[in-house]
Coordinates of C-alpha atoms and ligand atoms in Angstrom, one line a residue:
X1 CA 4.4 -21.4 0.7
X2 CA 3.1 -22.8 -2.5
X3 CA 6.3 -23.3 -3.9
X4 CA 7.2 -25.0 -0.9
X5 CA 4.1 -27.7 -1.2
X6 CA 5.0 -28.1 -4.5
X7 CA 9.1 -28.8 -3.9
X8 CA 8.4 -31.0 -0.7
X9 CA 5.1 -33.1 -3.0
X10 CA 3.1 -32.3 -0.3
X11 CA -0.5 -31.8 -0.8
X12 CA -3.2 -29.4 -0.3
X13 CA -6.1 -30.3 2.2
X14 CA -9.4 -31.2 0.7
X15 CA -11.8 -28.1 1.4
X16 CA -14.6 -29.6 3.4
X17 CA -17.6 -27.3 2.9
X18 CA -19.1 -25.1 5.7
X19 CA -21.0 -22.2 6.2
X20 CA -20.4 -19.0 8.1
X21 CA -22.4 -15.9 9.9
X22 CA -21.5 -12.9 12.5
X23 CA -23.3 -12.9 15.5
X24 CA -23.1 -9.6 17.5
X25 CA -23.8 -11.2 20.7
X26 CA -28.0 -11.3 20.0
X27 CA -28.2 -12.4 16.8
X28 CA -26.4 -12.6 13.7
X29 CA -25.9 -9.8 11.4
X30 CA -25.2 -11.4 8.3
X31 CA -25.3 -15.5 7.3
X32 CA -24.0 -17.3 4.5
X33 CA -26.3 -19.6 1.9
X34 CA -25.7 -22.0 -0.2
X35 CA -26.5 -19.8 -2.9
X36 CA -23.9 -17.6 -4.5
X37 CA -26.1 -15.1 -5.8
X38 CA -28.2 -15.2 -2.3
X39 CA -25.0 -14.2 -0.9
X40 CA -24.1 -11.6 -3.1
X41 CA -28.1 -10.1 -3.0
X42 CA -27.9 -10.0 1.1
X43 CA -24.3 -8.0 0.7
X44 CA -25.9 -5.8 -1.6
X45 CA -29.1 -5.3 0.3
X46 CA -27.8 -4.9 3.4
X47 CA -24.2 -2.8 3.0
X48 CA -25.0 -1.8 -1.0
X49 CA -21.9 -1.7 -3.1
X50 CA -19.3 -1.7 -0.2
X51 CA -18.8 -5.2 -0.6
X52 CA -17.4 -4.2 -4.6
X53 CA -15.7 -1.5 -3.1
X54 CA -13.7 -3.7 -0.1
X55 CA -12.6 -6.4 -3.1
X56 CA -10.9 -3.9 -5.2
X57 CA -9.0 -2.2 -2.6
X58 CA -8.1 -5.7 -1.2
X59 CA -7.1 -6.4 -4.9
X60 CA -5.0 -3.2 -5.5
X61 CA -3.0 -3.9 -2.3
X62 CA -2.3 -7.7 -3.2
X63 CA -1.7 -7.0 -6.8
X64 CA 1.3 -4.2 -5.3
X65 CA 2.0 -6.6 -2.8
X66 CA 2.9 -9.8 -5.3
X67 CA 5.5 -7.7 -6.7
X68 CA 7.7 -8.8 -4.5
X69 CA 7.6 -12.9 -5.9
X70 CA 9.3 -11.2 -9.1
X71 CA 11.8 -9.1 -7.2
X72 CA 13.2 -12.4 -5.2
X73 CA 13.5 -14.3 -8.8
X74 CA 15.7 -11.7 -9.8
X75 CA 17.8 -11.7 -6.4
X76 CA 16.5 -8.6 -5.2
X77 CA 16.8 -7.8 -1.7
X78 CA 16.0 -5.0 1.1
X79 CA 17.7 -3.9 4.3
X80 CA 14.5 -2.4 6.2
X81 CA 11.0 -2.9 6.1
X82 CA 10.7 0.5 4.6
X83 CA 13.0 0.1 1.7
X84 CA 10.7 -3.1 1.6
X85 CA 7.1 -1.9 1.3
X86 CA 8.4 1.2 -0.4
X87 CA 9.3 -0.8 -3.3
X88 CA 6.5 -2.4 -3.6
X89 CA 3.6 0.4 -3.1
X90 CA 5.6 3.7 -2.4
X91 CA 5.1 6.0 0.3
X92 CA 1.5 4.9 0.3
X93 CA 2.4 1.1 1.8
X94 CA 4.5 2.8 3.9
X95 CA 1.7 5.1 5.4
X96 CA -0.6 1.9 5.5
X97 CA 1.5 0.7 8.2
X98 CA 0.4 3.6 9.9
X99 CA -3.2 3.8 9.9
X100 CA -6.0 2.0 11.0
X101 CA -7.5 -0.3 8.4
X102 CA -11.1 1.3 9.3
X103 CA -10.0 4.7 8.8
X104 CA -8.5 3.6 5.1
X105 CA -11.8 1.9 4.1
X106 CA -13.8 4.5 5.2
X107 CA -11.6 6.7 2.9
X108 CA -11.9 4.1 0.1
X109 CA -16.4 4.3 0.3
X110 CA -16.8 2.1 2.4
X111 CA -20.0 1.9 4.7
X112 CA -19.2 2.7 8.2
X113 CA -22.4 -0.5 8.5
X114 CA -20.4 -2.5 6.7
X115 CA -17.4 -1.5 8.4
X116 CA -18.8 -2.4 11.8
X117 CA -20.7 -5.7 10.7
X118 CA -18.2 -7.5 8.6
X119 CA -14.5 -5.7 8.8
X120 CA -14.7 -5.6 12.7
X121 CA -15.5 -9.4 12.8
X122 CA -12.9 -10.7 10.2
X123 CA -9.8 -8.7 11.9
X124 CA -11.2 -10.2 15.2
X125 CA -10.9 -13.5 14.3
X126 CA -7.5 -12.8 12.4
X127 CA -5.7 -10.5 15.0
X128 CA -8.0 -10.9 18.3
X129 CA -8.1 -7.2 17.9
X130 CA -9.9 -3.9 16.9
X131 CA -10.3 -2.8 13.3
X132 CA -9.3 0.8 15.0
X133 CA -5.8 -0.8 15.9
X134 CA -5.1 -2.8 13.0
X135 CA -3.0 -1.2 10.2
X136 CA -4.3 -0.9 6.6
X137 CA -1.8 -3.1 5.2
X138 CA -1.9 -5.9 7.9
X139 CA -6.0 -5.8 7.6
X140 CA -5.2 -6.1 3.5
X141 CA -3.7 -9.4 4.1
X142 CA -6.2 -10.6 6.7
X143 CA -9.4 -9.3 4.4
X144 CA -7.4 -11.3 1.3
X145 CA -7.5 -14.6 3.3
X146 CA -11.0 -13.8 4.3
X147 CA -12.0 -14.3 0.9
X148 CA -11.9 -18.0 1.2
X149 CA -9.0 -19.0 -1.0
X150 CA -6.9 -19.8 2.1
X151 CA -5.5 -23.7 2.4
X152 CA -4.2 -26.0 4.7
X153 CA -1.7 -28.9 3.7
X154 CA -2.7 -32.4 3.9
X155 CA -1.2 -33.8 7.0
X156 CA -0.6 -30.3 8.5
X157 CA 0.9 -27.1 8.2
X158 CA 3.7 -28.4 10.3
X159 CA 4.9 -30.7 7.4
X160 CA 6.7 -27.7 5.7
X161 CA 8.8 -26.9 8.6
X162 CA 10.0 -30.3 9.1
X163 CA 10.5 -31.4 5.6
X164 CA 12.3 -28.1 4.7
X165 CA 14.6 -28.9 7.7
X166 CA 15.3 -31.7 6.3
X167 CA 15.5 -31.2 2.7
X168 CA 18.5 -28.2 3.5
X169 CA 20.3 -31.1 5.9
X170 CA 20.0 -28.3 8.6
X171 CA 22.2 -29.5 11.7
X172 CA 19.7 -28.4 14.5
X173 CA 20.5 -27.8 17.9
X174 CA 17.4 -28.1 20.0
X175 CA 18.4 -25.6 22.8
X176 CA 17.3 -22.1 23.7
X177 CA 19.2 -19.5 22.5
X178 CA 20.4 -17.0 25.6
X179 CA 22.7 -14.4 23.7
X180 CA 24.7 -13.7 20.9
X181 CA 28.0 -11.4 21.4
X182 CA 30.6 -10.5 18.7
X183 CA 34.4 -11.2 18.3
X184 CA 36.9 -10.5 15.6
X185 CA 38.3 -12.6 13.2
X186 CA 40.6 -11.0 10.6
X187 CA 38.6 -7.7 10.8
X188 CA 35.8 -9.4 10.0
X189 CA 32.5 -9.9 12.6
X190 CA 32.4 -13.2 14.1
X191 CA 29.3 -14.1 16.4
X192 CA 29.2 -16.0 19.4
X193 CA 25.4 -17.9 20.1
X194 CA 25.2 -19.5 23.6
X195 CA 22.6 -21.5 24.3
X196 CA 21.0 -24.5 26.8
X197 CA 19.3 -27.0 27.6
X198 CA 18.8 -29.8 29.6
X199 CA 22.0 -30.9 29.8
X200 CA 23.4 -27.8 30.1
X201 CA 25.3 -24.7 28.3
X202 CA 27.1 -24.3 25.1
X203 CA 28.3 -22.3 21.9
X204 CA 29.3 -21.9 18.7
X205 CA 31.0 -19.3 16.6
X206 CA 29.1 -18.4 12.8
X207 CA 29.8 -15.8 10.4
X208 CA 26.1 -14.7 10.3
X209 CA 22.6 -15.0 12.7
X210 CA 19.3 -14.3 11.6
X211 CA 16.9 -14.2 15.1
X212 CA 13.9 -15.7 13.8
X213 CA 11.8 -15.1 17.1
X214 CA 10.6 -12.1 18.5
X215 CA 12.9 -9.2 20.2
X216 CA 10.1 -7.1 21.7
X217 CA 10.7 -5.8 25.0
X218 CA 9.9 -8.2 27.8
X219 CA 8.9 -10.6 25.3
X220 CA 12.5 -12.0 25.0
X221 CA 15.1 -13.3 27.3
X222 CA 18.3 -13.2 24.6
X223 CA 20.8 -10.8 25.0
X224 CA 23.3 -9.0 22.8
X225 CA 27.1 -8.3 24.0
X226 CA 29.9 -6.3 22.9
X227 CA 28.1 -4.7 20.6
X228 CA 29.2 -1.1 20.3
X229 CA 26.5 1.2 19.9
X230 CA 24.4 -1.7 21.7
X231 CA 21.5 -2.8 19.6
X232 CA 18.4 -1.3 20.6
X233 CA 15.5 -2.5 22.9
X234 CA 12.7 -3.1 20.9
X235 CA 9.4 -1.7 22.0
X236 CA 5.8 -2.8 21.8
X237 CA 3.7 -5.3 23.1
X238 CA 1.7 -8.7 22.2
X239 CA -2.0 -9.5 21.9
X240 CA -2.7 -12.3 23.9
X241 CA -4.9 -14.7 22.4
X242 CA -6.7 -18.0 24.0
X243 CA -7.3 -21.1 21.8
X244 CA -9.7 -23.5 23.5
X245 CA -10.2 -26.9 21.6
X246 CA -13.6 -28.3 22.8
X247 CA -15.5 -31.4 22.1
X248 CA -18.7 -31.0 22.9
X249 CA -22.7 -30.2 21.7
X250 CA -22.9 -26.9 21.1
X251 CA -25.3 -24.8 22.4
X252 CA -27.0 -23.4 19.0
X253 CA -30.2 -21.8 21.4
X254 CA -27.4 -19.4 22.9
X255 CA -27.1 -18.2 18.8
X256 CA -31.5 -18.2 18.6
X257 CA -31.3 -22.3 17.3
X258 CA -33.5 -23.6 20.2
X259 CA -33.5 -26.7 17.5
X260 CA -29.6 -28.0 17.4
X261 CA -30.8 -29.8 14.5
X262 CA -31.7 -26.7 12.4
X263 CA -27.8 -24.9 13.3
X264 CA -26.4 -24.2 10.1
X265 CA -22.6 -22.4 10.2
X266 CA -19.7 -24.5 10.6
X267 CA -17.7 -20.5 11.9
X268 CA -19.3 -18.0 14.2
X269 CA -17.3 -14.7 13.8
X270 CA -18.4 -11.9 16.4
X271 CA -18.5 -8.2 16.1
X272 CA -16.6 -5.7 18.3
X273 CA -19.5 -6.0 20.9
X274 CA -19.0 -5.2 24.7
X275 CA -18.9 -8.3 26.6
X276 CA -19.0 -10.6 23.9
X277 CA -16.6 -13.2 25.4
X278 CA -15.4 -14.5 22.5
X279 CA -13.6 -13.2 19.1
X280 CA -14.6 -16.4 16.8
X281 CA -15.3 -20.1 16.7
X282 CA -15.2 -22.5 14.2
X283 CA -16.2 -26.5 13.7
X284 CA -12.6 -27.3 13.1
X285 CA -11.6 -30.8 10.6
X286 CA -8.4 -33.1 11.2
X287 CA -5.3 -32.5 9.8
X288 CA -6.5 -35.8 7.1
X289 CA -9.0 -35.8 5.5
X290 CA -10.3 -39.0 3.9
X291 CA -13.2 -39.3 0.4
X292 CA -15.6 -40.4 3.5
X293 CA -15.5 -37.8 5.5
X294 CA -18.1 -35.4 6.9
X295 CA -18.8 -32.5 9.1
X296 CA -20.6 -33.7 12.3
X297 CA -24.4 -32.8 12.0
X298 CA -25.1 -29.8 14.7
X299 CA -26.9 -31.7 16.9
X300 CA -24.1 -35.1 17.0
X301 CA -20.5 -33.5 19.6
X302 CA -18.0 -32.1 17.5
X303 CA -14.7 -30.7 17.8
X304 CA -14.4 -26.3 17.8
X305 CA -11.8 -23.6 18.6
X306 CA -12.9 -21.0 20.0
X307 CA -10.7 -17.7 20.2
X308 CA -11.2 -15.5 23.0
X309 CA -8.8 -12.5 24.3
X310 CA -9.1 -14.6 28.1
X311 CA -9.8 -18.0 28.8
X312 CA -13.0 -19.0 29.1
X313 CA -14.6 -19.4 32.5
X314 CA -17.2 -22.5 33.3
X315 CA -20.1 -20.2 32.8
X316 CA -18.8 -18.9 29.5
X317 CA -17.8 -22.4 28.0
X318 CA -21.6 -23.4 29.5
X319 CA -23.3 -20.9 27.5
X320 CA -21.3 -21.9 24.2
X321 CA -21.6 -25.6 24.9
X322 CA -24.6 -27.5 26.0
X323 CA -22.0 -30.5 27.3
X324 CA -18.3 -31.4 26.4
X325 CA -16.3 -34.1 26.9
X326 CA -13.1 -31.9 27.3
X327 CA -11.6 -28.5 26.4
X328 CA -7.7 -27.6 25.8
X329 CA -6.5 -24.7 26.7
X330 CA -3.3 -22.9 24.4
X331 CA -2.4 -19.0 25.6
X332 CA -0.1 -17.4 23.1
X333 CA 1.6 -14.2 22.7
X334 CA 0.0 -14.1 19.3
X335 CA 0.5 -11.1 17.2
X336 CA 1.7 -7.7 17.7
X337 CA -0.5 -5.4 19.8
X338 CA -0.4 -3.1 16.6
X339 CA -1.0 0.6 18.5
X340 CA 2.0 -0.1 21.1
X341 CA 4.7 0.8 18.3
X342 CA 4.4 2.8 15.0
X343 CA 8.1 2.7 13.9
X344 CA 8.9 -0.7 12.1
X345 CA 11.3 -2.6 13.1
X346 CA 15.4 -3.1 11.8
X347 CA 15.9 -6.3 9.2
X348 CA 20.3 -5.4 10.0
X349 CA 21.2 -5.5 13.7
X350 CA 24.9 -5.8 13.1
X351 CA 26.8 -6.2 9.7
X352 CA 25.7 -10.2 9.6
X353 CA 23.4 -10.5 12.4
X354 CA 20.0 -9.7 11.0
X355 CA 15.8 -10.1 12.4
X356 CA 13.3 -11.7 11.0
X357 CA 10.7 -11.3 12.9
X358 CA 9.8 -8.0 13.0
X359 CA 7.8 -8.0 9.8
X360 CA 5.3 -9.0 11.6
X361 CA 4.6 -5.7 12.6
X362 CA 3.7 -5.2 9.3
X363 CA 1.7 -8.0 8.5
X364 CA 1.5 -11.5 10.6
X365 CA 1.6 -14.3 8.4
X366 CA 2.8 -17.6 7.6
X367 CA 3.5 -16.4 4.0
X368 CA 4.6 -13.0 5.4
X369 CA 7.4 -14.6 7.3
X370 CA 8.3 -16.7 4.4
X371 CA 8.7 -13.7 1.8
X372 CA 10.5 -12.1 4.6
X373 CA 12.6 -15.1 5.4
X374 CA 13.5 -15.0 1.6
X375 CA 14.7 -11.4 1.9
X376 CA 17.2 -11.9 4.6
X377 CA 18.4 -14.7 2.9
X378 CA 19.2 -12.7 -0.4
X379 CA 20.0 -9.8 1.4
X380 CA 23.0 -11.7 3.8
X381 CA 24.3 -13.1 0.4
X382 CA 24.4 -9.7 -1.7
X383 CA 25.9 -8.2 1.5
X384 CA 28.8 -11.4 1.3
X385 CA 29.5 -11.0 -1.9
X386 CA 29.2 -7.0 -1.9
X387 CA 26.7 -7.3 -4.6
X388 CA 25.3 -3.9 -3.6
X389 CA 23.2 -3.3 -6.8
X390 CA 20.9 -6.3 -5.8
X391 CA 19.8 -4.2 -2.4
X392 CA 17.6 -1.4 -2.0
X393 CA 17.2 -1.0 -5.9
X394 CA 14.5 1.7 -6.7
X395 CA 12.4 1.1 -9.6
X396 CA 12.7 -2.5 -9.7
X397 CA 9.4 -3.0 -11.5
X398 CA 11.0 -1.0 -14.8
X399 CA 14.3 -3.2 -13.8
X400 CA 12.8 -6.4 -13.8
X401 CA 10.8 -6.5 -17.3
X402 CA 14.0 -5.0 -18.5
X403 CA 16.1 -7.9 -17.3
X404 CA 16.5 -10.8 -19.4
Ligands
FAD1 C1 -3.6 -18.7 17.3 C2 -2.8 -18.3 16.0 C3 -3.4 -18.6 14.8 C4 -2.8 -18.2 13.6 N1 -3.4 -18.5 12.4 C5 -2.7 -18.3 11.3 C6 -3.3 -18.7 10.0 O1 -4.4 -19.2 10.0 N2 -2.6 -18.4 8.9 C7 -1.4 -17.8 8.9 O2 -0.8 -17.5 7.9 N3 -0.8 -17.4 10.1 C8 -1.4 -17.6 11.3 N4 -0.9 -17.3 12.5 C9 0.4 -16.5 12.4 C10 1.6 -17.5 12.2 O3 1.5 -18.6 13.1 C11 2.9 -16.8 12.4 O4 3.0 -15.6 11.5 C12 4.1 -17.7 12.1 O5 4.1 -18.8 12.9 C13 5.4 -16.9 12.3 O6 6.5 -17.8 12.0 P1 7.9 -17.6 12.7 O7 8.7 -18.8 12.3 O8 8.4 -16.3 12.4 O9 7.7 -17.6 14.3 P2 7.2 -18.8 15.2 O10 6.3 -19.8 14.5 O11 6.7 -18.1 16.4 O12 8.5 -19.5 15.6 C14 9.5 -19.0 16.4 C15 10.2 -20.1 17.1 O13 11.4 -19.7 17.8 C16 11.4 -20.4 19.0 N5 12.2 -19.5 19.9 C17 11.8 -18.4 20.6 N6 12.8 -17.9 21.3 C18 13.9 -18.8 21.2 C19 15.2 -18.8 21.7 N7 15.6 -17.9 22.6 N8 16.0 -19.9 21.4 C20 15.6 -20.8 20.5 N9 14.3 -20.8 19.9 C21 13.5 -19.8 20.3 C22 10.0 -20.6 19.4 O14 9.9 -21.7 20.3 C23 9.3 -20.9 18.1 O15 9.4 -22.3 17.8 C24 -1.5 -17.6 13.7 C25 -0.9 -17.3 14.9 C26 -1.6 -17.7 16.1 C27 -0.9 -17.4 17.4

């Protein structure tokens, strides 16, 4: 994503600073100060050196994990998620698609305290989901963002899409795609996409598909046809997840701030508490931000999102928000359920039809499906031009520093 920034001169947001604490639906367990070493002092008091140990298993995974940047220099590309993770962290990154991320930093000496307090509330705001569901290597990624080092671009995220579109001179159909079904042409596969919209029906013939939206059982209405063996259902399921924009006052007494004024945190995470109603909220900044401006001051209506695994109810929004002016409402299918499949999920359908998104069952991502999109682009053009030694190499990391 960083290399897209950079080739599209887009520009990073300006970080506006703002503080955050987890709140188990009483109080909060653990809030942020201004002060670096306060912060570090209250980690160490409260969950001693778990804190040291979370950062260098986080570390060890991302360190593996970037691997992967010099593979794609070199052209290197893999056919299943497996081959994939394999390469980059052996059967261990494989097995951390398999277990829990609790149950691996338990493992790595981590607090079970520290576990419940902090771990439990960064995976809910990430994945809207338990830390017991969550695998290892997905929790990695959503720990490494946690960290603080995570940007927006100036103008929006949404800049990348469209200015990539238009930097390839993509010719884009806006339709939905309804199936995709496979002919012949000189012995070679030939794929048929039919799709509508509006004003109706159409088609078009290619030599290779990537679906770059999910398959999932019930989660998708494309079909495949004339494929012989059929490609497989996918199964598994999706964790809903509720965005509600407010602008309102918030209601800081609900959080033990009977003074608005006094409210400090700019993000409220939450811990895996029955009948808390909501999985995070944050004070959320425009897409632009200008030298002038400024968070609102806690007591003056601001804008928050507030995740939540169901829409909020008038009651619920009530005991969040002293008043608001308005409140919009966006359900998405967000991220895989993670415990409703444990195999991983084909990158090659058919010789040139190939899925992209199932790597989000390792890890969901923006940069994960951009690494991933990468892959199945090397990976269609080694499998063109039959340049089999570029896929499913083992030992690429001796390879690569060999390799002028
Ligand atoms: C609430 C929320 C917050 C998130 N926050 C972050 C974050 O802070 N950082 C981060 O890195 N990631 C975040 N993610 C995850 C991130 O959004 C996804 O990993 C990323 O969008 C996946 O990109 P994609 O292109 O694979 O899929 P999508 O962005 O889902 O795009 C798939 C596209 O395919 C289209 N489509 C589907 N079916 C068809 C069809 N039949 N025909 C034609 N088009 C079709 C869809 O309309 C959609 O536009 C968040 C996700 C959610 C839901």
């Amino acid at each position: 994503m960083q290399d897209f920034v950079k080739l599209l001169g887009l520009k990073h947001r300006r970080e506006v600073a703002g503080k955050s604490a987890i709140f188990n639906g009483e109080h909060f367990v653990l809030e942020e100060t201004d002060w670096y070493l306060l912060n570090l002092f209250r980690l160490w008091w409260h969950y001693g050196i778990s804190f040291l140990r979370l950062q260098m298993w986080v570390e060890e995974v991302m360190e593996k994990f970037m691997r992967i940047y010099k593979y794609q220099a070199h052209g290197y590309a893999f056919s299943s998620l497996e081959e994939l993770l394999h390469s980059l962290g052996g059967e261990a990154f494989i097995n951390m698609t398999q277990r829990s991320v609790a149950e691996s930093l338990l493992e790595a000496g981590v607090t079970q305290r520290f576990v419940d307090d902090v771990i439990a509330a960064v995976l809910r705001s990430s994945y809207g989901q338990s830390m017991l569901l969550v695998p290892a290597f997905a929790g990695a990624m959503s720990l490494a963002g946690a960290q603080g080092n995570t940007w927006a671009v100036e103008g929006g995220n949404k800049l990348v899409c469209s200015g990539l579109l238009k930097l390839t001179k993509a010719n884009v159909v806006n339709a939905r795609v309804t199936s995709v079904s496979l002919h012949s042409a000189e012995g070679k596969p030939l794929y048929q996409v039919r799709y509508e919209d509006e004003q109706g029906q159409d088609s078009g013939f290619y030599d290779m598909v990537v679906i770059a939206a999910p398959l999932h059982h019930g989660k998708s209405t494309l079909t495949f046809e004339n494929f012989d063996p059929p490609i497989p259902e996918l199964l598994g399921s999706f964790q809903p997840t509720v965005t509600s924009v407010v602008h309102g006052y918030l209601n800081s007494s609900y959080f033990g701030f009977p003074d608005p004024k006094l409210f400090p945190f700019a993000s409220i995470l939450t811990t895996d508490t029955p009948n808390l109603f909501f999985n995070a909220m944050d004070n959320i900044c425009p897409v632009n931000i200008s030298s002038s401006f400024r968070r609102k001051q806690p007591q003056e209506p601001a804008v928050w999102r507030v995740l939540s695994q169901r829409p909020l109810d008038k009651q619920q929004l009530k005991t969040l928000f002293r008043s608001y002016y308005s409140v919009q409402v966006t359900e998405w299918e967000a991220y895989p359920y993670y415990d409703s499949a444990k195999t991983l999920p084909p990158i090659v359908l058919h010789d040139n039809l190939f899925y992209l998104s199932g790597v989000e069952w390792v890890a969901s991502s923006v940069e994960m499906i951009s690494m991933a999109a990468k892959n199945v682009a090397l990976l269609a053009y080694n499998r063109w031009y039959q340049d089999l030694e570029k896929i499913d190499q083992k030992d690429l990391m001796h390879k690569v520093k060999t390799e002028l």
